[in-house]
């Protein structure tokens, strides 16, 4: 997910997306431990998306 897209979302929607992304990340990580994924870089990309979302939420919190 792009930073520009994250900035356009409302805080409530962003929190929901973050929760969904964390859940999907945990599933990918578990599946990768059981059976290696075809593309293990998906885990890295998911982790970075989560970090982007958390960063945007923190920026909004500080700007209040």
Short mmCIF file of C-alpha atoms in Angstrom, two decimals:
data_model
loop_
_atom_site.label_atom_id
_atom_site.label_comp_id
_atom_site.label_asym_id
_atom_site.label_seq_id
_atom_site.Cartn_x
_atom_site.Cartn_y
_atom_site.Cartn_z
CA UNK A 1 0.00 0.00 0.00
CA UNK A 2 1.32 3.40 -0.94
CA UNK A 3 1.87 6.20 1.57
CA UNK A 4 -0.41 8.51 -0.44
CA UNK A 5 -3.25 5.99 -0.13
CA UNK A 6 -2.72 5.73 3.62
CA UNK A 7 -2.90 9.49 4.09
CA UNK A 8 -6.24 9.63 2.27
CA UNK A 9 -7.86 7.08 4.61
CA UNK A 10 -9.72 8.09 7.73
CA UNK A 11 -8.17 7.03 11.04
CA UNK A 12 -10.90 4.48 11.74
CA UNK A 13 -10.40 2.82 8.34
CA UNK A 14 -6.65 2.85 8.78
CA UNK A 15 -6.91 1.07 12.15
CA UNK A 16 -9.16 -1.58 10.58
CA UNK A 17 -6.73 -2.09 7.70
CA UNK A 18 -3.86 -2.37 10.18
CA UNK A 19 -5.64 -5.06 12.18
CA UNK A 20 -6.43 -7.00 8.99
CA UNK A 21 -2.84 -6.67 7.77
CA UNK A 22 -1.42 -7.92 11.08
CA UNK A 23 -3.76 -10.92 11.01
CA UNK A 24 -2.81 -11.72 7.40
CA UNK A 25 0.88 -11.33 8.25
CA UNK A 26 0.61 -13.78 11.13
CA UNK A 27 -1.14 -16.31 8.90
CA UNK A 28 1.53 -15.96 6.20
CA UNK A 29 4.28 -16.36 8.77
CA UNK A 30 2.70 -19.49 10.22
CA UNK A 31 2.06 -21.00 6.79
CA UNK A 32 5.64 -20.29 5.80
CA UNK A 33 6.93 -22.21 8.81
CA UNK A 34 4.81 -25.23 7.92
CA UNK A 35 5.20 -25.15 4.15
CA UNK A 36 7.58 -22.63 2.56
CA UNK A 37 5.84 -19.96 0.50
CA UNK A 38 6.53 -19.65 -3.20
CA UNK A 39 7.53 -16.04 -2.69
CA UNK A 40 8.93 -15.45 0.82
CA UNK A 41 9.39 -11.76 0.07
CA UNK A 42 5.62 -11.43 0.63
CA UNK A 43 6.34 -11.64 4.36
CA UNK A 44 8.83 -8.80 4.10
CA UNK A 45 6.39 -6.69 2.08
CA UNK A 46 3.59 -7.32 4.59
CA UNK A 47 5.84 -6.31 7.48
CA UNK A 48 6.75 -3.08 5.71
CA UNK A 49 3.09 -2.27 4.96
CA UNK A 50 2.29 -2.73 8.65
CA UNK A 51 5.14 -0.40 9.56
CA UNK A 52 3.85 2.24 7.12
CA UNK A 53 0.39 2.06 8.65
CA UNK A 54 1.73 2.32 12.20
CA UNK A 55 3.90 5.28 11.20
CA UNK A 56 0.93 7.11 9.68
CA UNK A 57 -1.17 6.48 12.79
CA UNK A 58 1.61 7.78 15.01
CA UNK A 59 2.00 10.90 12.85
CA UNK A 60 -1.72 11.58 13.18
CA UNK A 61 -1.52 11.10 16.94
CA UNK A 62 1.34 13.59 17.25
CA UNK A 63 -0.41 16.16 15.04
CA UNK A 64 -3.56 16.29 17.19
#
